[in-house]
Short mmCIF file of C-alpha atoms in Angstrom, two decimals:
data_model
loop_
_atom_site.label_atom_id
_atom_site.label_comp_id
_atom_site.label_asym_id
_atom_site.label_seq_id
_atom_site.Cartn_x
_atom_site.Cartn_y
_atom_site.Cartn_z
CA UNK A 946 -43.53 29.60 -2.96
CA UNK A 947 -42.42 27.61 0.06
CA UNK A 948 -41.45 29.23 3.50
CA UNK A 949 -37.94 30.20 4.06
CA UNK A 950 -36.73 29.15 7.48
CA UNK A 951 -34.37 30.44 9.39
CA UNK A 952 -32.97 27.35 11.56
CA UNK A 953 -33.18 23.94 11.14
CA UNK A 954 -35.23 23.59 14.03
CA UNK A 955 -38.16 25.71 12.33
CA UNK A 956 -37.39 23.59 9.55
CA UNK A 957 -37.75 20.27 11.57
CA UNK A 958 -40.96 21.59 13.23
CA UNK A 959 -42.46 21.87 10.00
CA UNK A 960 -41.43 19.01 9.05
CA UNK A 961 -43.69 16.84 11.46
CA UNK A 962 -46.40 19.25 10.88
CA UNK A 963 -46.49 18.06 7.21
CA UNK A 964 -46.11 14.19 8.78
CA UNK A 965 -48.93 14.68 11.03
CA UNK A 966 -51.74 16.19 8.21
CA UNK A 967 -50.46 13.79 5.63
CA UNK A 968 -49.84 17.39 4.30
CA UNK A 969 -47.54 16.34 0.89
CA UNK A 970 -47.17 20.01 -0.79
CA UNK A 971 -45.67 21.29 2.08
CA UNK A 972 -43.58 18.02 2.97
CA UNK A 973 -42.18 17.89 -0.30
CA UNK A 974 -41.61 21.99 -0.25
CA UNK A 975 -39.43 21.48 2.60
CA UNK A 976 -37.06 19.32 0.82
CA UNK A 977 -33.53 20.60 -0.64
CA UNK A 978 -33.00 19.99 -4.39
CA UNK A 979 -30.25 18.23 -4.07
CA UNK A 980 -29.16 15.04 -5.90
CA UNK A 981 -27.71 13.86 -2.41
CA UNK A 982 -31.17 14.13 -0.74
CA UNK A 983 -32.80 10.55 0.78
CA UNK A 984 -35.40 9.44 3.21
CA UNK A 985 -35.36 6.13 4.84
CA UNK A 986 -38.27 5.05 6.12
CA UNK A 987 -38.76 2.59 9.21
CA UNK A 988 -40.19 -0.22 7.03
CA UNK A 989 -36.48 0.01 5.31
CA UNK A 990 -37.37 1.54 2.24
CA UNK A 991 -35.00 4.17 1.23
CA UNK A 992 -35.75 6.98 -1.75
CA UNK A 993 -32.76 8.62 -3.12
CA UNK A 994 -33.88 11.99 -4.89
CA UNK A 995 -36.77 14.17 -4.76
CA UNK A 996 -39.04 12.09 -6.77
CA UNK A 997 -38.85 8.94 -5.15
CA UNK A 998 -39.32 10.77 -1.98
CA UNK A 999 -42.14 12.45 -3.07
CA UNK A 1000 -43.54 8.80 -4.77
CA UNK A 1001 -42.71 7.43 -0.81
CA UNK A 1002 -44.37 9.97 1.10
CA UNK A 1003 -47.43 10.04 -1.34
CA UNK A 1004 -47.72 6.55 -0.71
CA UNK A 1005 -48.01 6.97 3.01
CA UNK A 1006 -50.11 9.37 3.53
CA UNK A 1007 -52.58 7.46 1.26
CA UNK A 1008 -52.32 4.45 3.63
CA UNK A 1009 -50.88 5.20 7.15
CA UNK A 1010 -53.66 6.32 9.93
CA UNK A 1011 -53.60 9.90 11.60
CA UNK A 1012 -50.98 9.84 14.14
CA UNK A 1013 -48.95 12.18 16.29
CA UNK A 1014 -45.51 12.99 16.80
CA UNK A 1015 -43.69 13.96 20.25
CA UNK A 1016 -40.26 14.61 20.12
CA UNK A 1017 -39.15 13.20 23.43
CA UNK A 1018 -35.01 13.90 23.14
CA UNK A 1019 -33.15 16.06 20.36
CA UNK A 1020 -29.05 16.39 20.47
CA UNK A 1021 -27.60 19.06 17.46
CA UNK A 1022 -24.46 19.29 15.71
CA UNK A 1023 -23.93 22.08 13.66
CA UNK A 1024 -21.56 23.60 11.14
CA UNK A 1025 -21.37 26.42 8.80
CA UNK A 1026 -24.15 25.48 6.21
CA UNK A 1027 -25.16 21.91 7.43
CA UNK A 1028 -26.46 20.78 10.82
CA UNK A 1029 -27.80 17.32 12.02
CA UNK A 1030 -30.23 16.95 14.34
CA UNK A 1031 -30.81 12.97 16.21
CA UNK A 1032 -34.57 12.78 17.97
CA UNK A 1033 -36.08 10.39 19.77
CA UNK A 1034 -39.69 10.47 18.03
CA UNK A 1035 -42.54 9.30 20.18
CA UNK A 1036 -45.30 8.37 17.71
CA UNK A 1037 -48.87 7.27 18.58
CA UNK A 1038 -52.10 6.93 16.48
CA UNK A 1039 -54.80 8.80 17.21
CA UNK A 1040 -57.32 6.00 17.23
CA UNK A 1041 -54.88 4.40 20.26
CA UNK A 1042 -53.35 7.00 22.50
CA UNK A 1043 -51.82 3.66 24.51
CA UNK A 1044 -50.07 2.52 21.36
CA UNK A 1045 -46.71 4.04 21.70
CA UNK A 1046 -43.64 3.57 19.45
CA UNK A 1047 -40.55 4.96 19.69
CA UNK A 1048 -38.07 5.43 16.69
CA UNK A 1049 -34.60 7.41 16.31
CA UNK A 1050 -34.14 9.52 13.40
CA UNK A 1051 -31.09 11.40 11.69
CA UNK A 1052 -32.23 14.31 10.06
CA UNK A 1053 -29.93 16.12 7.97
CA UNK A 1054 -30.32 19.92 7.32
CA UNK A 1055 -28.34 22.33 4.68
CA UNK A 1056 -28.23 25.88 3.90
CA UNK A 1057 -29.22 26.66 0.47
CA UNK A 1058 -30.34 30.43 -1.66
CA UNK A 1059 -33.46 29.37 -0.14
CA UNK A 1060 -32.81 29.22 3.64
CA UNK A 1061 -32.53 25.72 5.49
CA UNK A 1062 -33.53 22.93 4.12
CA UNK A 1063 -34.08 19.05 5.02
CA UNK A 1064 -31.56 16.80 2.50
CA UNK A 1065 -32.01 13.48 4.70
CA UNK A 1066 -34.12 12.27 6.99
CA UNK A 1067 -33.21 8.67 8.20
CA UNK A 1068 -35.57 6.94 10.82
CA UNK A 1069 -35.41 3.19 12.35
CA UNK A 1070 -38.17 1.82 14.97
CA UNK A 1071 -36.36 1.46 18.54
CA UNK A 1072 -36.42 -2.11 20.03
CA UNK A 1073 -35.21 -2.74 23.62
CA UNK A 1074 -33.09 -4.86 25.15
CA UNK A 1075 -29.57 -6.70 24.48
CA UNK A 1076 -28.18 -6.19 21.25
CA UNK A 1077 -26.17 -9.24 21.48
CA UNK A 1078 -27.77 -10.97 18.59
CA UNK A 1079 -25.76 -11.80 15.46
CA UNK A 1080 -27.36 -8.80 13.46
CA UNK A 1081 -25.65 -7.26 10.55
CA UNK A 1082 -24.23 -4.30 12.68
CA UNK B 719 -2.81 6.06 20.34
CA UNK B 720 -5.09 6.08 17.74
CA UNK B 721 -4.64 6.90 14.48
CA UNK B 722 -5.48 10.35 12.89
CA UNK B 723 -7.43 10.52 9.70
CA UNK B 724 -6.77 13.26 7.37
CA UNK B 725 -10.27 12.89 5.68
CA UNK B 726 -13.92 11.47 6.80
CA UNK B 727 -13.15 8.84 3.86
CA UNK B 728 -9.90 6.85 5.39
CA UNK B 729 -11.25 7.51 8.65
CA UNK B 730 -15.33 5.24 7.01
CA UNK B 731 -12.60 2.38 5.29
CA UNK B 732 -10.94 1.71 9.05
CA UNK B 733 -14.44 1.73 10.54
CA UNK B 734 -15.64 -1.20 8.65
CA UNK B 735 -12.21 -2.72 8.06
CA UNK B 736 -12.45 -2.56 12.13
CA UNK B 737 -16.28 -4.37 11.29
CA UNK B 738 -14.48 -7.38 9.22
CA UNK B 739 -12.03 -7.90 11.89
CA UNK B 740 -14.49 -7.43 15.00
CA UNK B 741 -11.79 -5.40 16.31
CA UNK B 742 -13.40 -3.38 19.25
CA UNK B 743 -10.31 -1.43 20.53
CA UNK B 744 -9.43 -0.09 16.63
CA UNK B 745 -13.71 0.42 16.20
CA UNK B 746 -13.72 2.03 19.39
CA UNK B 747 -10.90 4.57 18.88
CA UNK B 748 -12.63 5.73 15.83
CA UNK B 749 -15.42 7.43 17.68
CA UNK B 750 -15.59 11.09 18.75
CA UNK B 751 -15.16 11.67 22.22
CA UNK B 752 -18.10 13.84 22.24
CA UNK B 753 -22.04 13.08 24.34
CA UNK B 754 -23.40 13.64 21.28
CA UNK B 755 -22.52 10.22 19.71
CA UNK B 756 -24.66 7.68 19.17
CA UNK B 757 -25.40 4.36 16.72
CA UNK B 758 -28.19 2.84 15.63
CA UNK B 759 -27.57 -0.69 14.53
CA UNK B 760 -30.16 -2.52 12.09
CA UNK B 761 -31.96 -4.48 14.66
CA UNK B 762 -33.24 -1.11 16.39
CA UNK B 763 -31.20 -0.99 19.09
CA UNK B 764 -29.79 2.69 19.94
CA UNK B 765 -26.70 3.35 21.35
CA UNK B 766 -25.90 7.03 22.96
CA UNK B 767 -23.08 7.74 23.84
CA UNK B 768 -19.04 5.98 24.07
CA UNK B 769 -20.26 3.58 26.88
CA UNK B 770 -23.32 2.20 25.46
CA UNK B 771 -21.59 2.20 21.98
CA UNK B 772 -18.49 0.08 23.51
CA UNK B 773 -20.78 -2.42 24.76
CA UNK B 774 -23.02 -2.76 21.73
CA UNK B 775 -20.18 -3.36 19.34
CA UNK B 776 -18.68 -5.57 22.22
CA UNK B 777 -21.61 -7.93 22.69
CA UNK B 778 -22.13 -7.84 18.16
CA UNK B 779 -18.43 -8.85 17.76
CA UNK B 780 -18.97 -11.96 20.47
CA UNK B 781 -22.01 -13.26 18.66
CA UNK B 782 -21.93 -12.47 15.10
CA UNK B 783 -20.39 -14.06 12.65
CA UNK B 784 -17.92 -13.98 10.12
CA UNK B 785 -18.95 -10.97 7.54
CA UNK B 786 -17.71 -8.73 5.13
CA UNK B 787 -19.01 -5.45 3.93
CA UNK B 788 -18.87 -4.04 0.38
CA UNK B 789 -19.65 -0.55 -0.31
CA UNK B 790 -21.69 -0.02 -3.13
CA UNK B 791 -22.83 3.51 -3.10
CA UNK B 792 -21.20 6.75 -1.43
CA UNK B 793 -23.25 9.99 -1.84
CA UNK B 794 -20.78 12.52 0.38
CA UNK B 795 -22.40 16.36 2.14
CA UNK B 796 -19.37 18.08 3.82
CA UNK B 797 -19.17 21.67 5.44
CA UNK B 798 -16.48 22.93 7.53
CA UNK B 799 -15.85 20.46 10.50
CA UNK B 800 -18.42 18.18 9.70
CA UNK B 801 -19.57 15.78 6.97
CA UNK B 802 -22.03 13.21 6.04
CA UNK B 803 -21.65 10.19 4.33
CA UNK B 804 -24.75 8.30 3.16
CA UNK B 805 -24.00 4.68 2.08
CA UNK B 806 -25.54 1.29 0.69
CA UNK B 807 -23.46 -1.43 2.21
CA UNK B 808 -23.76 -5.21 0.24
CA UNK B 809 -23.14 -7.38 3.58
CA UNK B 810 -22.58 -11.24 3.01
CA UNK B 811 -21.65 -13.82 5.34
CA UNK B 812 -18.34 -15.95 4.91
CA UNK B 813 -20.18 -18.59 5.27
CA UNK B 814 -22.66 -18.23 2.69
CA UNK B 815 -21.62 -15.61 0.09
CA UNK B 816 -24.92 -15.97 -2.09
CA UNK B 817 -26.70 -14.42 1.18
CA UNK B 818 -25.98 -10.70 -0.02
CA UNK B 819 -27.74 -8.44 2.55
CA UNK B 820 -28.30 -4.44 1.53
CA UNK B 821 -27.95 -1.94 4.68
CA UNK B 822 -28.33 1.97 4.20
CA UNK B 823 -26.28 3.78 6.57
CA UNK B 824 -25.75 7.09 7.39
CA UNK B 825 -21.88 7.86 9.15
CA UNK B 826 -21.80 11.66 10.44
CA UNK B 827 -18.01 12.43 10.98
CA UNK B 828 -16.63 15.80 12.74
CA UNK B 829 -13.41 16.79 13.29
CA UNK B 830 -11.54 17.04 16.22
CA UNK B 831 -8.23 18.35 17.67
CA UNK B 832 -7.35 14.37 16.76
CA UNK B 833 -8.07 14.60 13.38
CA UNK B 834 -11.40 13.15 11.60
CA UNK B 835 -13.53 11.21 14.29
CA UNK B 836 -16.59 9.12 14.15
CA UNK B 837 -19.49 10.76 15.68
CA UNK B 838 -22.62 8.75 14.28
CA UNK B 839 -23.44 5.42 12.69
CA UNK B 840 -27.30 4.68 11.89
CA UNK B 841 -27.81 1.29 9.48
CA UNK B 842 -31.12 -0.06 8.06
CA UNK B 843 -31.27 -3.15 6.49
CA UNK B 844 -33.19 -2.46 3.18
CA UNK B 845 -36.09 -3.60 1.97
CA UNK B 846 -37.53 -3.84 -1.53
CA UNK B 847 -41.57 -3.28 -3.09
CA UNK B 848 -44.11 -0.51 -2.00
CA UNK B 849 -43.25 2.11 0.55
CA UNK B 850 -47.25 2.47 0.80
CA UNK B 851 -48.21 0.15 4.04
CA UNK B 852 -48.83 1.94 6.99
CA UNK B 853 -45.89 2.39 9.02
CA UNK B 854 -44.89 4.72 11.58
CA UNK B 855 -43.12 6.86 8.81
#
Protein backbone atom coordinates (compact mmCIF):
# COMPACT_ATOMS: atom_id res chain seq x y z
CA UNK A 1 0.00 0.00 0.00
CA UNK A 2 1.79 3.20 -0.92
CA UNK A 3 2.14 6.27 1.49
CA UNK A 4 -0.48 8.86 1.44
CA UNK A 5 0.99 12.34 1.46
CA UNK A 6 -0.27 15.18 2.56
CA UNK A 7 1.40 18.04 0.27
CA UNK A 8 3.00 17.92 -2.78
CA UNK A 9 6.11 18.83 -1.33
CA UNK A 10 6.22 15.44 0.79
CA UNK A 11 5.26 14.04 -2.36
CA UNK A 12 8.19 15.67 -4.34
CA UNK A 13 10.65 14.73 -1.54
CA UNK A 14 9.86 11.28 -2.07
CA UNK A 15 10.04 11.52 -5.24
CA UNK A 16 13.94 12.10 -5.48
CA UNK A 17 14.35 9.67 -2.75
CA UNK A 18 13.05 6.95 -5.16
CA UNK A 19 15.51 8.77 -8.04
CA UNK A 20 18.41 8.61 -5.85
CA UNK A 21 18.14 4.51 -4.74
CA UNK A 22 17.07 3.62 -8.21
CA UNK A 23 14.17 2.65 -5.80
CA UNK A 24 11.29 1.65 -8.75
CA UNK A 25 8.35 0.26 -6.33
CA UNK A 26 8.20 3.27 -4.59
CA UNK A 27 8.81 5.62 -7.75
CA UNK A 28 6.18 4.06 -9.57
CA UNK A 29 3.81 4.05 -6.17
CA UNK A 30 4.04 7.66 -6.20
CA UNK A 31 2.51 8.06 -9.52
CA UNK A 32 -1.34 9.10 -10.09
CA UNK A 33 -3.39 6.66 -12.23
CA UNK A 34 -4.28 8.85 -14.50
CA UNK A 35 -4.44 8.48 -18.32
CA UNK A 36 -3.03 12.18 -18.46
CA UNK A 37 0.12 11.19 -16.49
CA UNK A 38 3.80 11.65 -18.49
CA UNK A 39 7.43 11.93 -17.70
CA UNK A 40 9.88 13.52 -19.95
CA UNK A 41 13.11 12.72 -19.48
CA UNK A 42 16.28 14.99 -20.27
CA UNK A 43 17.50 12.70 -23.08
CA UNK A 44 13.90 13.77 -24.72
CA UNK A 45 12.15 10.71 -24.29
CA UNK A 46 8.69 11.21 -23.15
CA UNK A 47 6.27 8.18 -21.62
CA UNK A 48 2.67 8.92 -21.67
CA UNK A 49 0.86 6.51 -19.08
CA UNK A 50 1.88 4.53 -16.22
CA UNK A 51 3.41 1.76 -18.07
CA UNK A 52 5.67 3.42 -20.25
CA UNK A 53 6.78 5.33 -17.29
CA UNK A 54 7.34 2.52 -15.36
CA UNK A 55 9.20 0.70 -18.72
CA UNK A 56 11.38 4.37 -18.67
CA UNK A 57 12.30 4.50 -15.19
CA UNK A 58 13.11 0.66 -15.10
CA UNK A 59 15.35 1.31 -17.79
CA UNK A 60 17.31 3.89 -15.91
CA UNK A 61 17.87 2.69 -12.96
CA UNK A 62 19.32 -0.43 -14.71
CA UNK A 63 21.86 1.84 -16.49
CA UNK A 64 22.35 5.36 -14.94
CA UNK A 65 25.20 5.56 -12.02
CA UNK A 66 24.30 6.51 -8.29
CA UNK A 67 23.84 10.13 -8.21
CA UNK A 68 22.42 12.84 -6.00
CA UNK A 69 19.91 15.36 -6.19
CA UNK A 70 19.98 19.05 -4.60
CA UNK A 71 17.20 21.10 -5.17
CA UNK A 72 18.87 24.46 -5.47
CA UNK A 73 15.49 26.84 -6.30
CA UNK A 74 11.68 25.72 -6.09
CA UNK A 75 8.72 28.41 -7.06
CA UNK A 76 4.83 26.80 -6.36
CA UNK A 77 1.61 27.47 -7.82
CA UNK A 78 -1.21 25.98 -6.36
CA UNK A 79 -4.92 25.45 -6.76
CA UNK A 80 -7.67 23.51 -5.28
CA UNK A 81 -6.64 19.85 -6.21
CA UNK A 82 -3.55 20.48 -8.51
CA UNK A 83 -0.31 22.33 -7.78
CA UNK A 84 2.94 22.72 -9.89
CA UNK A 85 6.03 22.95 -8.55
CA UNK A 86 9.37 24.38 -11.10
CA UNK A 87 13.01 23.32 -9.40
CA UNK A 88 16.18 23.95 -10.30
CA UNK A 89 17.73 20.30 -9.75
CA UNK A 90 21.41 20.21 -9.03
CA UNK A 91 22.49 16.65 -9.91
CA UNK A 92 25.97 15.11 -9.40
CA UNK A 93 27.27 11.47 -9.47
CA UNK A 94 28.62 10.10 -6.71
CA UNK A 95 31.75 8.77 -8.33
CA UNK A 96 32.44 12.80 -9.34
CA UNK A 97 31.28 15.22 -6.70
CA UNK A 98 32.91 18.06 -9.32
CA UNK A 99 30.59 16.93 -12.07
CA UNK A 100 27.68 19.19 -11.68
CA UNK A 101 24.59 19.52 -13.93
CA UNK A 102 21.89 21.55 -13.61
CA UNK A 103 18.36 20.83 -15.15
CA UNK A 104 14.77 22.57 -14.68
CA UNK A 105 11.89 20.45 -14.11
CA UNK A 106 7.95 20.94 -14.10
CA UNK A 107 6.46 18.68 -11.85
CA UNK A 108 2.88 18.40 -11.81
CA UNK A 109 0.96 17.27 -8.64
CA UNK A 110 -2.99 16.31 -8.20
CA UNK A 111 -5.21 15.43 -5.45
CA UNK A 112 -6.71 12.11 -5.77
CA UNK A 113 -8.89 9.40 -2.98
CA UNK A 114 -5.41 8.65 -2.31
CA UNK A 115 -3.80 11.95 -1.21
CA UNK A 116 -1.31 13.88 -3.61
CA UNK A 117 0.03 12.47 -6.24
CA UNK A 118 2.78 13.19 -9.09
CA UNK A 119 0.80 13.13 -12.81
CA UNK A 120 3.89 14.83 -14.69
CA UNK A 121 7.16 15.33 -14.20
CA UNK A 122 8.92 17.20 -17.14
CA UNK A 123 12.78 17.84 -16.89
CA UNK A 124 15.31 19.47 -19.60
CA UNK A 125 19.28 19.81 -18.90
CA UNK A 126 20.08 23.72 -18.42
CA UNK A 127 22.64 25.17 -20.92
CA UNK A 128 24.01 28.73 -20.48
CA UNK A 129 24.38 31.48 -22.40
CA UNK A 130 22.47 33.42 -25.37
CA UNK A 131 19.55 31.81 -26.61
CA UNK A 132 19.77 33.59 -29.81
CA UNK A 133 20.20 30.54 -31.91
CA UNK A 134 17.56 29.54 -34.46
CA UNK A 135 16.15 26.70 -32.12
CA UNK A 136 12.68 25.44 -32.44
CA UNK A 137 11.36 27.67 -29.51
CA UNK B 1 -4.56 46.26 -24.39
CA UNK B 2 -4.35 42.81 -24.65
CA UNK B 3 -6.78 40.55 -25.34
CA UNK B 4 -8.72 38.46 -22.69
CA UNK B 5 -9.13 34.77 -23.15
CA UNK B 6 -12.16 33.15 -21.88
CA UNK B 7 -10.42 29.65 -21.73
CA UNK B 8 -6.60 28.29 -21.37
CA UNK B 9 -7.40 26.82 -25.03
CA UNK B 10 -7.89 30.27 -27.20
CA UNK B 11 -5.56 31.81 -24.94
CA UNK B 12 -2.48 28.16 -26.25
CA UNK B 13 -3.88 28.90 -30.26
CA UNK B 14 -2.73 32.89 -29.93
CA UNK B 15 0.49 31.76 -28.22
CA UNK B 16 1.75 29.85 -31.10
CA UNK B 17 -0.20 31.76 -33.74
CA UNK B 18 2.03 34.68 -31.96
CA UNK B 19 5.14 31.75 -32.64
CA UNK B 20 4.27 31.64 -36.61
CA UNK B 21 4.22 35.30 -36.81
CA UNK B 22 7.34 36.02 -34.43
CA UNK B 23 5.16 38.56 -33.02
CA UNK B 24 6.85 39.55 -29.63
CA UNK B 25 4.42 42.31 -28.43
CA UNK B 26 1.10 39.79 -29.04
CA UNK B 27 3.60 36.65 -27.42
CA UNK B 28 4.50 38.90 -24.79
CA UNK B 29 1.03 40.08 -23.68
CA UNK B 30 0.06 36.54 -23.30
CA UNK B 31 2.14 35.98 -20.22
CA UNK B 32 1.04 36.31 -16.58
CA UNK B 33 2.29 39.16 -14.89
CA UNK B 34 3.28 37.07 -12.06
CA UNK B 35 7.50 36.19 -10.66
CA UNK B 36 6.56 32.93 -10.92
CA UNK B 37 6.79 32.66 -14.77
CA UNK B 38 9.23 31.12 -16.50
CA UNK B 39 10.08 29.13 -20.08
CA UNK B 40 12.18 26.65 -20.94
CA UNK B 41 12.90 26.56 -24.61
CA UNK B 42 14.31 23.23 -26.32
CA UNK B 43 17.88 24.21 -26.46
CA UNK B 44 18.03 24.37 -22.46
CA UNK B 45 17.97 27.71 -21.98
CA UNK B 46 15.65 28.90 -18.90
CA UNK B 47 13.92 31.89 -18.77
CA UNK B 48 12.41 33.27 -15.21
CA UNK B 49 10.56 35.68 -15.15
CA UNK B 50 8.74 38.63 -17.88
CA UNK B 51 12.24 40.21 -18.50
CA UNK B 52 14.29 37.30 -19.26
CA UNK B 53 11.25 35.78 -21.15
CA UNK B 54 10.94 39.15 -23.39
CA UNK B 55 14.41 38.87 -24.34
CA UNK B 56 14.54 35.16 -25.09
CA UNK B 57 11.60 35.24 -27.42
CA UNK B 58 13.16 38.61 -28.72
CA UNK B 59 16.60 37.31 -29.65
CA UNK B 60 14.52 33.53 -31.15
CA UNK B 61 12.23 35.72 -33.36
CA UNK B 62 15.55 37.74 -34.84
CA UNK B 63 17.35 34.54 -35.69
CA UNK B 64 15.03 31.81 -36.40
CA UNK B 65 13.44 31.10 -39.21
CA UNK B 66 10.35 30.77 -40.90
CA UNK B 67 8.23 27.85 -38.95
CA UNK B 68 5.02 26.60 -38.33
CA UNK B 69 3.68 24.52 -35.53
CA UNK B 70 1.03 21.78 -35.72
CA UNK B 71 -0.50 20.41 -32.71
CA UNK B 72 -0.83 16.90 -32.68
CA UNK B 73 -1.74 15.84 -29.25
CA UNK B 74 -3.57 17.83 -26.32
CA UNK B 75 -3.94 15.87 -23.01
CA UNK B 76 -5.73 18.90 -20.76
CA UNK B 77 -5.55 18.80 -16.24
CA UNK B 78 -7.61 21.86 -15.05
CA UNK B 79 -8.65 22.86 -11.39
CA UNK B 80 -10.03 26.05 -10.35
CA UNK B 81 -7.70 28.95 -11.55
CA UNK B 82 -5.22 26.92 -13.01
CA UNK B 83 -4.68 24.35 -15.78
CA UNK B 84 -2.21 22.31 -17.59
CA UNK B 85 -1.91 21.56 -20.98
CA UNK B 86 0.56 18.87 -22.08
CA UNK B 87 1.23 18.89 -25.87
CA UNK B 88 3.22 17.19 -28.86
CA UNK B 89 3.91 19.95 -31.29
CA UNK B 90 4.92 18.64 -35.23
CA UNK B 91 7.31 21.79 -36.03
CA UNK B 92 8.51 22.10 -39.77
CA UNK B 93 10.35 24.72 -41.41
CA UNK B 94 8.86 26.75 -44.47
CA UNK B 95 11.62 26.10 -46.03
CA UNK B 96 11.80 22.51 -45.93
CA UNK B 97 8.44 20.94 -44.99
CA UNK B 98 9.76 17.20 -45.08
CA UNK B 99 11.96 18.38 -41.92
CA UNK B 100 9.01 17.56 -39.39
CA UNK B 101 10.49 18.15 -35.88
CA UNK B 102 8.39 16.62 -32.62
CA UNK B 103 8.59 18.97 -29.37
CA UNK B 104 6.69 17.98 -26.04
CA UNK B 105 5.62 20.92 -24.21
CA UNK B 106 4.07 21.55 -21.19
CA UNK B 107 1.94 25.30 -21.08
CA UNK B 108 0.70 25.95 -17.31
CA UNK B 109 -2.02 28.73 -17.63
CA UNK B 110 -3.70 30.61 -14.48
CA UNK B 111 -6.14 33.00 -14.43
CA UNK B 112 -6.02 36.41 -13.68
CA UNK B 113 -8.19 39.51 -13.04
CA UNK B 114 -7.34 39.79 -17.12
CA UNK B 115 -8.73 36.73 -17.99
CA UNK B 116 -6.65 33.38 -18.87
CA UNK B 117 -2.80 34.25 -18.84
CA UNK B 118 0.28 32.37 -19.74
CA UNK B 119 2.30 31.51 -16.81
CA UNK B 120 4.72 28.62 -18.10
CA UNK B 121 6.08 27.22 -21.34
CA UNK B 122 8.70 24.21 -21.06
CA UNK B 123 9.44 22.39 -24.77
CA UNK B 124 11.66 19.31 -25.43
CA UNK B 125 12.44 18.33 -28.67
CA UNK B 126 11.69 14.51 -28.73
CA UNK B 127 13.63 11.85 -29.26
CA UNK B 128 12.90 8.29 -30.35
CA UNK B 129 14.62 4.45 -29.19
CA UNK B 130 15.61 3.36 -25.55
CA UNK B 131 15.07 5.58 -22.58
CA UNK B 132 17.81 3.16 -20.90
CA UNK B 133 21.32 5.23 -21.36
CA UNK B 134 22.44 6.88 -18.48
CA UNK B 135 21.23 10.28 -18.25
CA UNK B 136 20.75 12.63 -15.56
CA UNK B 137 17.01 11.46 -15.33
Amino acid sequence: MPDTFSSPLDLEIAFYESFERRDLRTMMSLWADDERTYCVHPAGHCMNGLAEIHAGWEGLFQHMPAMHVHIQDRKIVQAPGLAIHHVTEMVYLDSDESQQHWVSATNVFILTEHGWRLLAHHATPLLTGNVDSPVLH
